[in-house]
PDB file of N, CA and C in Angstrom:
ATOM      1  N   UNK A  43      -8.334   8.509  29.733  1.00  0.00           N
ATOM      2  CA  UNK A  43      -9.735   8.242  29.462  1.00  0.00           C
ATOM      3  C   UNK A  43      -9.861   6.821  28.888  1.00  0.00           C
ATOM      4  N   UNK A  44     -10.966   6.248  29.510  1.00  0.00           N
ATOM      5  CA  UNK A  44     -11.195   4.893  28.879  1.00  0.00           C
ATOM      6  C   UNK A  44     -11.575   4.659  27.497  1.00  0.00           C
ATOM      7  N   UNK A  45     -11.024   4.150  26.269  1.00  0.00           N
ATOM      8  CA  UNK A  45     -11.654   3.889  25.140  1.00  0.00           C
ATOM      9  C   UNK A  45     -12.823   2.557  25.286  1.00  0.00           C
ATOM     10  N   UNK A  46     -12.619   1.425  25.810  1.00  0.00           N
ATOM     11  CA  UNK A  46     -12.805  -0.047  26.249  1.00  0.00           C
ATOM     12  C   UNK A  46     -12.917  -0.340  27.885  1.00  0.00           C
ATOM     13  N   UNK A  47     -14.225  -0.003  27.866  1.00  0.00           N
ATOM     14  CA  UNK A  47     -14.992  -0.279  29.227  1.00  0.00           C
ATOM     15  C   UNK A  47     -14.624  -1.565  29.204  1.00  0.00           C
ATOM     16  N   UNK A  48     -14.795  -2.497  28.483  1.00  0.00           N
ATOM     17  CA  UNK A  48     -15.133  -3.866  28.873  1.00  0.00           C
ATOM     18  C   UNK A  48     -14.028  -4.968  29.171  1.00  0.00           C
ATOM     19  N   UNK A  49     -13.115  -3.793  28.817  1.00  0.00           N
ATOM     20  CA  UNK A  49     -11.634  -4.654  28.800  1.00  0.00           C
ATOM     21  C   UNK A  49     -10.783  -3.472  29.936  1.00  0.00           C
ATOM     22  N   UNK A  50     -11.165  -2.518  30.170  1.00  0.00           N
ATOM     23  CA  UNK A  50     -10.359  -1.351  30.690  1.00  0.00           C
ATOM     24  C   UNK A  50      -9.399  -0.582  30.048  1.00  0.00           C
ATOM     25  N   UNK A  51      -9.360  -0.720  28.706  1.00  0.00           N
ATOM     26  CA  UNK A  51      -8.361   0.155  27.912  1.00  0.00           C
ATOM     27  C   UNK A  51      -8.058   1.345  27.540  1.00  0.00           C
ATOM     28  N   UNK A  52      -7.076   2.229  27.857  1.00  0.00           N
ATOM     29  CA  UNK A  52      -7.478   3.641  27.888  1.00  0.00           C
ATOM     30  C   UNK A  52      -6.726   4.131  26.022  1.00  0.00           C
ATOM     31  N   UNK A  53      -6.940   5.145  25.974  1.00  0.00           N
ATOM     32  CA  UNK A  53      -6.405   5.961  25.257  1.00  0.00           C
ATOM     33  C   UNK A  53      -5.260   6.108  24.544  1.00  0.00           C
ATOM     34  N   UNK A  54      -4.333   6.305  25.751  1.00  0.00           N
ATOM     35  CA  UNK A  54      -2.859   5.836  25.817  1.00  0.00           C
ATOM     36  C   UNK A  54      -2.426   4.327  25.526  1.00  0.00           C
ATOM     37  N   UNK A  55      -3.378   3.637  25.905  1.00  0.00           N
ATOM     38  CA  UNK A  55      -3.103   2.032  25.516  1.00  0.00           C
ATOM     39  C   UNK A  55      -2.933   1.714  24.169  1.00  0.00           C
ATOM     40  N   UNK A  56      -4.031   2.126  23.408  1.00  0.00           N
ATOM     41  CA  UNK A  56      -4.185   2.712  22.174  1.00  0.00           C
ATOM     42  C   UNK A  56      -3.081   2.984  21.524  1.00  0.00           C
ATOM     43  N   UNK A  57      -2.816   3.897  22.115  1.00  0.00           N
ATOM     44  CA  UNK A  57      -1.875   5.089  21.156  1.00  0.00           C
ATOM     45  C   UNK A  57      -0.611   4.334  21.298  1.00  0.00           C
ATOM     46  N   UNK A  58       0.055   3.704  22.301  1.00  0.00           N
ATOM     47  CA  UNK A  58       1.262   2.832  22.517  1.00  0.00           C
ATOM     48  C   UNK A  58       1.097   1.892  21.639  1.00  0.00           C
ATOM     49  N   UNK A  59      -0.152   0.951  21.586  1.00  0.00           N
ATOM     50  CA  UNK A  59      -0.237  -0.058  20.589  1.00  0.00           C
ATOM     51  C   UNK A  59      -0.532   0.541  19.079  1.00  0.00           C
ATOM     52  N   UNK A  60      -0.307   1.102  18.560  1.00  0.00           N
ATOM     53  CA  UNK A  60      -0.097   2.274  17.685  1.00  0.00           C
ATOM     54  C   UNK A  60       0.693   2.567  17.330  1.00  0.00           C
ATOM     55  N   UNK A  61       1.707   3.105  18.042  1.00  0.00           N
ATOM     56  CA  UNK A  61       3.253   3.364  17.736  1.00  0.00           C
ATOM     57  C   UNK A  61       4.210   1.829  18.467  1.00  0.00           C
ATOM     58  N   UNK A  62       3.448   0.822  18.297  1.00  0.00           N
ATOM     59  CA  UNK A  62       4.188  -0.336  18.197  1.00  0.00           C
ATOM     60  C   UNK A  62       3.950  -1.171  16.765  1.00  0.00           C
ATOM     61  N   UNK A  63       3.398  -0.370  15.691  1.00  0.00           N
ATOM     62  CA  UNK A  63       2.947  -1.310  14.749  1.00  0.00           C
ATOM     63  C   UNK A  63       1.063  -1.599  14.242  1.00  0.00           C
ATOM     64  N   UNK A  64       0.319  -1.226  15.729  1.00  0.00           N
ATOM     65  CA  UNK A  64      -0.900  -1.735  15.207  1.00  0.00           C
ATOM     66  C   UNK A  64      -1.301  -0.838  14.595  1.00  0.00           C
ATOM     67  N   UNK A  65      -1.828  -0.401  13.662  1.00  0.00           N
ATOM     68  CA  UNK A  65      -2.850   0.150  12.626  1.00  0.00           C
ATOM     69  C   UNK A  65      -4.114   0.337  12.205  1.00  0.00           C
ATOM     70  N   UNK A  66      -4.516  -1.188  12.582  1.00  0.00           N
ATOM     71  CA  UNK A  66      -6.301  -1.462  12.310  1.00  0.00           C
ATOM     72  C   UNK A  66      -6.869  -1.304  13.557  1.00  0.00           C
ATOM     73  N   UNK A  67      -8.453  -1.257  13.683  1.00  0.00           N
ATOM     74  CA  UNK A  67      -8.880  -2.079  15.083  1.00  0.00           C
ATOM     75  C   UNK A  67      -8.532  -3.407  15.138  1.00  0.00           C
ATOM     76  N   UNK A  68      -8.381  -4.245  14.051  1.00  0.00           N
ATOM     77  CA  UNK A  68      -8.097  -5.572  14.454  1.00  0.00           C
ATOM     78  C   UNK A  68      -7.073  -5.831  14.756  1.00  0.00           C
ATOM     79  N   UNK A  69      -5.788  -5.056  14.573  1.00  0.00           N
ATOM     80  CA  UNK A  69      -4.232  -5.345  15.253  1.00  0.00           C
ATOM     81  C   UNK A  69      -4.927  -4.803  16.635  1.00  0.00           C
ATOM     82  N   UNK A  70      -5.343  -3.741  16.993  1.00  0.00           N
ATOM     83  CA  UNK A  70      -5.403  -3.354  18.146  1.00  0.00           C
ATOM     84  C   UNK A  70      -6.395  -4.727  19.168  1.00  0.00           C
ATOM     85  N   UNK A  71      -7.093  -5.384  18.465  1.00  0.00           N
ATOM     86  CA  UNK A  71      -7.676  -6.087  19.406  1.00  0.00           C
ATOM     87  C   UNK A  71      -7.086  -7.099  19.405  1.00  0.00           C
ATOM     88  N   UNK A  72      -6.245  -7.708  18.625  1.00  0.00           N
ATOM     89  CA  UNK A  72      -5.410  -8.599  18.834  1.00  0.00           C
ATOM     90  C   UNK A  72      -4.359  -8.381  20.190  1.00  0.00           C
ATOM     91  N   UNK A  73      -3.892  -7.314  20.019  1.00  0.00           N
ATOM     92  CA  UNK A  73      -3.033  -6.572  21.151  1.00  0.00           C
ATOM     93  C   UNK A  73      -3.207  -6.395  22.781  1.00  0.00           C
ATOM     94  N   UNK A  74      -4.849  -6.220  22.476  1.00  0.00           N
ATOM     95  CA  UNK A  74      -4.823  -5.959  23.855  1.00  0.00           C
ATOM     96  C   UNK A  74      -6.599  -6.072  24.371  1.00  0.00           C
ATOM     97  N   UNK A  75      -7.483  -6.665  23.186  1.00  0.00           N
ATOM     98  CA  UNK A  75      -8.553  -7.046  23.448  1.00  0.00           C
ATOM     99  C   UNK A  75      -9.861  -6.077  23.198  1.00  0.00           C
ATOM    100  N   UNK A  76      -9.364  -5.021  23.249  1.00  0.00           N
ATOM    101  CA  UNK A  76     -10.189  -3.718  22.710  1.00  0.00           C
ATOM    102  C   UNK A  76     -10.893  -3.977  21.671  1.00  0.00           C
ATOM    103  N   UNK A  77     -12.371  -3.614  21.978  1.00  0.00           N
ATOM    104  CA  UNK A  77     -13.338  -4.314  20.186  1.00  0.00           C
ATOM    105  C   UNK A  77     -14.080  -5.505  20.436  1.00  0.00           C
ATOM    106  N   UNK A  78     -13.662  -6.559  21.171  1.00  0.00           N
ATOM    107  CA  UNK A  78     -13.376  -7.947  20.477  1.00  0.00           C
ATOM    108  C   UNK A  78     -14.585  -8.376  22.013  1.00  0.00           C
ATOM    109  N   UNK A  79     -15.420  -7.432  22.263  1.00  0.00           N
ATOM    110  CA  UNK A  79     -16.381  -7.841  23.681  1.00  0.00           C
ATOM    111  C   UNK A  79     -18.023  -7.197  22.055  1.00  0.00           C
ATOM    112  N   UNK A  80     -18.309  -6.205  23.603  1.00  0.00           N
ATOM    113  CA  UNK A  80     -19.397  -5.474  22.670  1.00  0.00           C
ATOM    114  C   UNK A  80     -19.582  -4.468  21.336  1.00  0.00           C
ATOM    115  N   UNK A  81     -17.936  -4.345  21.179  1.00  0.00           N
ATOM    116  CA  UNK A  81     -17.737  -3.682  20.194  1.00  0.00           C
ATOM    117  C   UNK A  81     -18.264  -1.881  19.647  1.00  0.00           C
ATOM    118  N   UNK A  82     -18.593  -1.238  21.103  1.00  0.00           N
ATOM    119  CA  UNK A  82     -18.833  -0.061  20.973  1.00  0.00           C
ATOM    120  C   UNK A  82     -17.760   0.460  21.176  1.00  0.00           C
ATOM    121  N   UNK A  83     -16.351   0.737  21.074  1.00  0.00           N
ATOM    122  CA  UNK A  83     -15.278   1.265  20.976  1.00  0.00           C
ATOM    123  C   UNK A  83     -14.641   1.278  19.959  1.00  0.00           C
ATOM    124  N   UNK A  84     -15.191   0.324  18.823  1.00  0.00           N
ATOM    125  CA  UNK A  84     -14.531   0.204  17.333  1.00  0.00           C
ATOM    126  C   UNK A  84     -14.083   1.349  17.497  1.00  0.00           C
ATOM    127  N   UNK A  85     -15.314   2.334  17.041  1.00  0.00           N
ATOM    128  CA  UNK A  85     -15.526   3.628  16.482  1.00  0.00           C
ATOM    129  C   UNK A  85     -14.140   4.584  17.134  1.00  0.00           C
ATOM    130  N   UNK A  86     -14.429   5.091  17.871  1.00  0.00           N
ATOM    131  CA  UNK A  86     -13.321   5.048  19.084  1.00  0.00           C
ATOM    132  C   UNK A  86     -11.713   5.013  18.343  1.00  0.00           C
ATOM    133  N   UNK A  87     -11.832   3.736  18.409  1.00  0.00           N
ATOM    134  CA  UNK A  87     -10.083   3.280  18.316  1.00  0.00           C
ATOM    135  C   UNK A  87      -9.978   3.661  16.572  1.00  0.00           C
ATOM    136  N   UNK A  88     -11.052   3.657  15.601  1.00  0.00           N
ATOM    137  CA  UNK A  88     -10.507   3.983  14.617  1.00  0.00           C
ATOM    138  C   UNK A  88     -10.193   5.775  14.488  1.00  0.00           C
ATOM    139  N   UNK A  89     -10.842   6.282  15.613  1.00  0.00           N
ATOM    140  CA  UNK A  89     -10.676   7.678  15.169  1.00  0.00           C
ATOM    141  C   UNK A  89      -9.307   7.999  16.057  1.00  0.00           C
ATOM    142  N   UNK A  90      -9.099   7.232  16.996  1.00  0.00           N
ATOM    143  CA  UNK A  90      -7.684   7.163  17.466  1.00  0.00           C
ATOM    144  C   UNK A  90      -6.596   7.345  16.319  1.00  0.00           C
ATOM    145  N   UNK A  91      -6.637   6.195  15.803  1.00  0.00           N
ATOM    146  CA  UNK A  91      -5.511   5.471  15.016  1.00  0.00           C
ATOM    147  C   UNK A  91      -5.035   6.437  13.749  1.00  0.00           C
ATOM    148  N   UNK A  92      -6.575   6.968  13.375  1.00  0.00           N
ATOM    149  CA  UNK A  92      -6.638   8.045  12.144  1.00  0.00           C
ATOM    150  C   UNK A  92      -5.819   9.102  12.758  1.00  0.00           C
ATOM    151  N   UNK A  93      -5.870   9.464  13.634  1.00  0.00           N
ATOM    152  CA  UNK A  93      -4.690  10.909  14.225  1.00  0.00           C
ATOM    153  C   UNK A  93      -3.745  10.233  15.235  1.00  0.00           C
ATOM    154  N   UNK A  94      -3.792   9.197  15.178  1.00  0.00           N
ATOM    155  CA  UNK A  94      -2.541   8.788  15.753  1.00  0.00           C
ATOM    156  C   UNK A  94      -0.868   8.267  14.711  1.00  0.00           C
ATOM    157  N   UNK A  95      -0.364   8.017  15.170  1.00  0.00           N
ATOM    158  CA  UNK A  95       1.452   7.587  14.338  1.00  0.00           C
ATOM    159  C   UNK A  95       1.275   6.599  14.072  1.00  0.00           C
ATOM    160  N   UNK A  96       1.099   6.089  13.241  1.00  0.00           N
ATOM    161  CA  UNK A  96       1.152   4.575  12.509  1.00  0.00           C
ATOM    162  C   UNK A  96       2.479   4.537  11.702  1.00  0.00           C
ATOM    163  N   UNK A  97       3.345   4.043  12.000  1.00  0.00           N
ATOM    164  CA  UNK A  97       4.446   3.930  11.237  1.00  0.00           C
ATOM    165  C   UNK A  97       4.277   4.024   9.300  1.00  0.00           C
ATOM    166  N   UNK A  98       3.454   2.667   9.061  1.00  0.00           N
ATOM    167  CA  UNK A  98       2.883   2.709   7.824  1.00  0.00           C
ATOM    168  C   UNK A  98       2.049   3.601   7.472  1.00  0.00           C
ATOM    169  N   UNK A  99       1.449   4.050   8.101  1.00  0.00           N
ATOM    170  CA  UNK A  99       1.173   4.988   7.583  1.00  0.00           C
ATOM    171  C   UNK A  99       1.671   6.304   6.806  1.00  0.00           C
ATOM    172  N   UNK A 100       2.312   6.553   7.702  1.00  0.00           N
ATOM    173  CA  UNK A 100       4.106   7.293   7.645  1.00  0.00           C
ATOM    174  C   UNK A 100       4.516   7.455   6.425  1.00  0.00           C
ATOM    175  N   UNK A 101       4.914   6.022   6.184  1.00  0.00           N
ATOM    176  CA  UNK A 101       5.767   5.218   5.002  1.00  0.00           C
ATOM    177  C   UNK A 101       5.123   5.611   3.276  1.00  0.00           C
ATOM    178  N   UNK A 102       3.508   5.433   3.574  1.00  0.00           N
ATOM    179  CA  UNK A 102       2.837   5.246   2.697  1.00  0.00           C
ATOM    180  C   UNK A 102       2.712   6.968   2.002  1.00  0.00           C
ATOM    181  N   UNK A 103       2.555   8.049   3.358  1.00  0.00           N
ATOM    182  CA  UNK A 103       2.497   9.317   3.055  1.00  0.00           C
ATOM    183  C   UNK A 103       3.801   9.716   2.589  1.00  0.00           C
ATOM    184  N   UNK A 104       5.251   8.986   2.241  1.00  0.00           N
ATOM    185  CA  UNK A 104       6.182   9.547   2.003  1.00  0.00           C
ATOM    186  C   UNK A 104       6.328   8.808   0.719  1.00  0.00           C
ATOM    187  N   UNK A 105       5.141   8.252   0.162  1.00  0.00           N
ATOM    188  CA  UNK A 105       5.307   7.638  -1.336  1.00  0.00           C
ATOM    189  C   UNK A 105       6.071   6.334  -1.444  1.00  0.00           C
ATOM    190  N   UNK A 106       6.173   5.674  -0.172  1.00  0.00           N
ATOM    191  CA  UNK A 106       6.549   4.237   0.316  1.00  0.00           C
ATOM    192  C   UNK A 106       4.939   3.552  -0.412  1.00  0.00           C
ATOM    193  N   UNK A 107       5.822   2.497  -0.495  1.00  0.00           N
ATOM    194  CA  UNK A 107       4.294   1.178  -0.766  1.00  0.00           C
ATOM    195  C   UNK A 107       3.946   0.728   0.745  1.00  0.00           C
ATOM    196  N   UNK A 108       2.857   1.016   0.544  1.00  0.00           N
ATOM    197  CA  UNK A 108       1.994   0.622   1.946  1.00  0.00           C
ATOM    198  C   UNK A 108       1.755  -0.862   1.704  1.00  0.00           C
ATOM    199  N   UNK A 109       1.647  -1.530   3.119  1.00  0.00           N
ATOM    200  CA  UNK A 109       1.190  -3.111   3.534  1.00  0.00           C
ATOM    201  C   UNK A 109      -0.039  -3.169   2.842  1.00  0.00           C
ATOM    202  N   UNK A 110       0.070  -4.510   1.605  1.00  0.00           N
ATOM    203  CA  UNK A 110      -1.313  -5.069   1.013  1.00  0.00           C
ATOM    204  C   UNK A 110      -2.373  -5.398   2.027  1.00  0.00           C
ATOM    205  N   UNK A 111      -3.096  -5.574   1.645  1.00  0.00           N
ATOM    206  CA  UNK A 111      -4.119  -6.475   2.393  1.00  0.00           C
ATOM    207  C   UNK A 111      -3.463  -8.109   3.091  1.00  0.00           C
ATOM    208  N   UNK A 112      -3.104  -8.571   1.937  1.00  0.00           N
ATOM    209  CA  UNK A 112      -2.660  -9.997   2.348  1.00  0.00           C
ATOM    210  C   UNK A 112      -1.166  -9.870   3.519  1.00  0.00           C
ATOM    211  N   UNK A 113      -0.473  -8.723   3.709  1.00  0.00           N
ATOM    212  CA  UNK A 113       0.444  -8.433   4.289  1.00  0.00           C
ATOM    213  C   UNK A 113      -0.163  -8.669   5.530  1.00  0.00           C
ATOM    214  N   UNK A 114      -1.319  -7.689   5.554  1.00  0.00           N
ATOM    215  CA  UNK A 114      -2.150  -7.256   6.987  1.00  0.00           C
ATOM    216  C   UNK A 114      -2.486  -8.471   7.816  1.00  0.00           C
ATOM    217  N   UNK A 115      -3.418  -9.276   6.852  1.00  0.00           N
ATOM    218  CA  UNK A 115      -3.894 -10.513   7.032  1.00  0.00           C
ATOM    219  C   UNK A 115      -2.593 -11.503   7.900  1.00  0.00           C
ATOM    220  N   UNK A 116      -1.410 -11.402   7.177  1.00  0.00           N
ATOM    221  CA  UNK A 116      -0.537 -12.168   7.640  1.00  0.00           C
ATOM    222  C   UNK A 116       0.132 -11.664   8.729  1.00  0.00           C
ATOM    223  N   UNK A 117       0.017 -10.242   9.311  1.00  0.00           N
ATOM    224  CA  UNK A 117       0.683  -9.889  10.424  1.00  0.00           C
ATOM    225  C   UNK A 117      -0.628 -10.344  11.778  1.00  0.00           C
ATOM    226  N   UNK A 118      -1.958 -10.472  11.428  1.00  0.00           N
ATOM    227  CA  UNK A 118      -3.038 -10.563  11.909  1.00  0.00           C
ATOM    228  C   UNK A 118      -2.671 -11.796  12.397  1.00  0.00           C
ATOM    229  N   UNK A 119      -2.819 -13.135  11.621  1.00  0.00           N
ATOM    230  CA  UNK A 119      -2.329 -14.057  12.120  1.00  0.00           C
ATOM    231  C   UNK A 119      -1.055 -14.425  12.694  1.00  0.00           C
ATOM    232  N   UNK A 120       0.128 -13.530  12.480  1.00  0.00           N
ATOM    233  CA  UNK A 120       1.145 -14.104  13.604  1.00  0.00           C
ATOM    234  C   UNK A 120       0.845 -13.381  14.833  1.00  0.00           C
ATOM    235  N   UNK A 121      -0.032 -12.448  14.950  1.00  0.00           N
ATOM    236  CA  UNK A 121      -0.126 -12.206  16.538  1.00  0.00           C
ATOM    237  C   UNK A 121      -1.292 -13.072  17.419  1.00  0.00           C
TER     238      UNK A 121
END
């Protein structure tokens, strides 16, 4: 199923860029463009991500320190 008409991104696209690291909508649109048109799929990809495998997320539920903000920020800009 398509999440991102405007880019063609499905579900699965998502969910791969997901269990590669992305987390936010904004890793995800960095990734693969999803969001970053008309932006009616935000919604979408965040309810993805919320039941999807986020590594950090993971980390954070096992009483790991989760990625700051400024972490985020800085993985944002190297992609």
């Amino acid at each position: 199923m398509y999440v991102c008409s405007c880019f063609g991104i499905t579900e699965q696209q998502v969910k791969q860029h997901a269990e590669d690291g992305a987390c936010t909508p904004r890793q995800i649109a960095s990734a693969c463009k999803a969001g970053t048109d008309c932006g009616s799929c935000v919604r979408r990809i965040q309810s993805l991500l919320g039941r999807g495998a986020c590594p950090r997320r993971e980390l954070a539920d096992q009483g790991r320190p989760a990625l700051t903000a400024l972490d985020e920020t800085t993985l944002d800009e190297a992609a």
